[in-house]
Amino acid sequence: MSEPKNFESPKPEPVRYNFSQIEKKWQEFWDENKTFRAMEDPKFPKDKRYYVLDMFPYPSGAGLHVGHPEGYTATDILARYKRMKGFNVLHPMGWDAFGLPAEQYAVKTGVHPAITTKDNIDNFRRQLKMLGFSYDWDREVDTTNPKYFKWTQWIFLQLHKKGLAYIAEVPVNWCPELGTVLANEEVPEQVEKGFTVIRKPMRQWMLKITAYADRLLEDLNILDWPESIKEMQRNWIGKSEGAEIFFSLKNSDEKIKVFTTRPDTIFGATYLVLAPEHLLADRITTDKQKPVVEKYRRETSLKSDMERTELAKEKSGVWTGACAINPASGEEIPIWIADYVLVSYGTGAIMAVPAHDTRDFEFARKFDLEIRVVIQPEGEAPLDSKTMTEAHSHIGVMVNSKNFNGIKSNEEKGFKNPAILAVVESLEKQGVASRTIHYKLRDWLFSRQRYWGEPFPLIHRQDGTIETVDEKYLPLTLPTVESYKPAGTGESPLASIAEWVNTADQSGKPALRETNTMPQWAGSCWYYLRYCDPHNDAVFCDPKKESYWMPVDMYVGGGEHAVLHLLYARFWHKVLFDLKLVNTPEPFMKLVNQGIILGEDSQKMSKSRGNVVNPDQIIEKYGADSIRLYEMFMGPLTQTKPWNTNGVEGVYRFLQRVWRLYTDEQGNLSGKIQDVDPSIELMRVLHKTIRKITDDIESLSFNTAISQMMIFVNELTPIEIRPRKIVEPFILLLAPFAPHLAEEIWAILGHTKSLAYQAFPEYDTALTVDDEVTIVLQVNGKLRDKLQLKKGTDKSITEQMAKEKVASWIQGKEILKVVFVPDKLVNIVVKG
Ligand code: ANZ
């Protein structure tokens, strides 16, 4: 990669603070001494252990990008801070290493993905170590290591045993370019990249995540997660309360079951729509309409659900030639087929109410179908179906609805809405409707036609039944293949390795191995559990260790995982919880999404734009502490923000100033640091700094914590005698942020032990409050002036001084009243 132009700025001035030497020294020290090893020490009660987790990276060939150190520095600050606060901290790192790029590289070059993966992991580890993160490297996990995926396969077997894994012929998202199927959750990303995704029926492994829909929804309430992510999960699960209503077919005994969340609009249902794949579509289509219906069905089979349901899309559809009877009005209505109705949701059939549903409205306008208003907004001019330009989907009063006229619908969804309830109760009495709940969430398509993934521990017997591989034979490893290229037939490259595929079942009869592999999400569904006990060969995680460390207290990572990893992991965790293999219903109690770092041009970083910042180059020029500090100083952690190399220079200069505060020209302890008693003013500066930094770390406001450090250094620099009692604690405050420099200065201050477990300074509240207060002076409630006074000055003195200050406003007027709020306000009420 060519050197991005951002780095052509002049070399920083020569310094006495030799970061490359210092950083290397301390990294080696931490490594050799295993400073950050976490042990299950019973001395620490549950509320004194802290599990802080990063979303582990996919070790790509490109190495770390600057987005990685952002989240990782934030968690590292927390980990280091909590250790100093007396917590037993688990802060691990590992690799989510199955994945397409290594496989695609293998297709091109023939190099085994395991080799590429190992090289990439080595590079990632080197880069992370260079940043001085305090991981317990003894707990490193790699999802592609057979010792790890043995347990991914084992957990799959538990899901299978519980009936949560099944094989089914389902319409899948097939991506011809990738030669594999994709989960619904994965489709948007690939479509964005320009890949085609078409629907086709295939036999695939599914996981019954839908069995957990309600709990996945409910338990969001106990999580301290960003509201936006919770909302995305809620929408993805998509719980809808409504009714299934039967419409009978004209001249036939067949019935069509529709799903609606708005039974209150039934009198406005002027036509029905079936999904093109609906089983009845074929049967009810009249001979005359057969050719157009057939053609339409063929065309839609090539489209993805996303394309079909996009609101902005031009509506399409065809009439079947058949009609149904509206059970409420008794009227005859036409039955259409249209691709905006999905076969996989509800019953795959809808009653269309164009006056009150946007998509139905557009469809009716296009095909000139009747639009009938049945909900009238209150207090507004009556809606006219002829002149309406859009559907009225809000609340109102029922009209044109026979004996339901006048019933008001409110904001509530489902049966708490009186209009919906009234209609449903009536239709239920007639035996043509029943209440139901539908979810948007579909079962998780869990197999991929790839080589570089976990093989399924499953065998297909001759008689068509399936046998699971005995646990004692796990891990079931990947064979070496000649070609990593997917066959394109919908089979994985494993299918062409006869020696691997052909096996025997338990009775010794010939049988075939399952040749699909698991999706990349499998390994990341439980890695946070493996960290608790990474080397155990007997169980996936010792229950004692699991209950010691879990749940994760703080999870930091990118917001792009909102409905993929975070939903899948919650699902597996709940299954393990039901199996009594873990003791908490949820894995990640608090979640924080770091903001995206843009290029210097405020655009998304990308190779093609040439605005990618390489952390290696920044570290080489400014050191790890600078990049750590800079990424935390850029702005609030969760905000999107542009990179600015001048900003790195700024924090770099700040670190030099810190160095100069403590050392002389030769790099020895400065003679200005002396064991003298500090003045009360300096005590105040220190205690305010401790308080601000403590509060800011707790609330993840790292940028303002750093501002406070800068204030401190500015205040101390001009002072010729720097009391040790003031400057020494400051190094401990700096340590979580710039640990290398802090360790070095700590040693220069004469300490022989690492500061990693030194107590974080405590503040004395009395020393953190200002001695002087500003009193607001009002006359008749209007701000007229302000007064600086010693805190706690009594009423009579304050009033006296206030009156002098605002004399011109009260002169010659009668004082009616004086309002006094101690240390805050004096309001003089006058007349005339
Ligand atoms: C009549 C109606 C009238 C509807 C109205 C809405 C508004 P949610 O809330 O997302 O669950 N629908 C049902 N099944 C469908 C399918 N397979 N494909 C596409 N649309 C489908 O949405 C439920 C509503 O979406 C249902 O309520 C149905 O349209 C439509 F004023 O029925 B409704």
Short mmCIF file of C-alpha atoms and ligand atoms in Angstrom, two decimals, residues 240 259-262 265 340-342 345-346 348-351 353 356-357 359 440, ligand 1:
data_model
loop_
_atom_site.label_atom_id
_atom_site.label_comp_id
_atom_site.label_asym_id
_atom_site.label_seq_id
_atom_site.Cartn_x
_atom_site.Cartn_y
_atom_site.Cartn_z
CA SER A 240 -46.96 -8.18 15.86
CA PHE A 259 -52.81 -12.07 8.73
CA THR A 260 -53.59 -8.52 9.73
CA THR A 261 -52.62 -6.20 12.53
CA ARG A 262 -55.56 -3.96 11.65
CA THR A 265 -60.06 -1.83 8.79
CA TYR A 340 -44.83 -7.04 -1.90
CA VAL A 341 -46.47 -9.81 0.07
CA LEU A 342 -43.90 -12.26 1.37
CA TYR A 345 -44.38 -13.73 6.90
CA GLY A 346 -47.77 -14.15 8.57
CA GLY A 348 -48.35 -15.21 3.08
CA ALA A 349 -51.70 -13.59 2.28
CA ILE A 350 -53.18 -10.22 3.15
CA MET A 351 -56.43 -8.36 3.04
CA VAL A 353 -56.93 -1.92 2.72
CA HIS A 356 -55.19 2.91 5.31
CA ASP A 357 -52.06 1.08 4.22
CA ARG A 359 -48.38 -0.16 -0.02
CA LYS A 440 -40.60 -11.14 11.64
C1 ANZ B 1 -54.64 -5.02 6.68
C2 ANZ B 1 -54.08 -3.71 7.03
C3 ANZ B 1 -54.68 -2.48 7.07
C4 ANZ B 1 -52.74 -3.81 7.43
C5 ANZ B 1 -53.97 -1.39 7.42
C6 ANZ B 1 -51.97 -2.75 7.80
C7 ANZ B 1 -52.59 -1.50 7.80
P1 ANZ B 1 -46.45 -5.78 10.83
O1 ANZ B 1 -46.91 -4.72 11.77
O2 ANZ B 1 -45.16 -5.46 10.18
O3 ANZ B 1 -46.55 -7.16 11.38
N1 ANZ B 1 -48.87 -8.12 5.97
C8 ANZ B 1 -49.25 -9.26 6.59
N2 ANZ B 1 -48.59 -10.32 6.09
C9 ANZ B 1 -47.78 -9.83 5.15
C10 ANZ B 1 -46.85 -10.44 4.27
N3 ANZ B 1 -46.66 -11.76 4.26
N4 ANZ B 1 -46.17 -9.66 3.40
C11 ANZ B 1 -46.37 -8.32 3.39
N5 ANZ B 1 -47.24 -7.69 4.19
C12 ANZ B 1 -47.94 -8.43 5.06
O4 ANZ B 1 -47.44 -5.71 9.57
C13 ANZ B 1 -48.62 -6.44 9.53
C14 ANZ B 1 -49.36 -5.91 8.35
O5 ANZ B 1 -48.58 -6.14 7.16
C15 ANZ B 1 -50.64 -6.67 8.16
O6 ANZ B 1 -51.76 -5.86 8.52
C16 ANZ B 1 -50.75 -6.75 6.64
O7 ANZ B 1 -51.41 -5.58 6.26
C17 ANZ B 1 -49.34 -6.74 6.17
F1 ANZ B 1 -54.55 -0.19 7.46
O8 ANZ B 1 -53.64 -5.95 7.07
B1 ANZ B 1 -52.34 -5.31 7.33
#
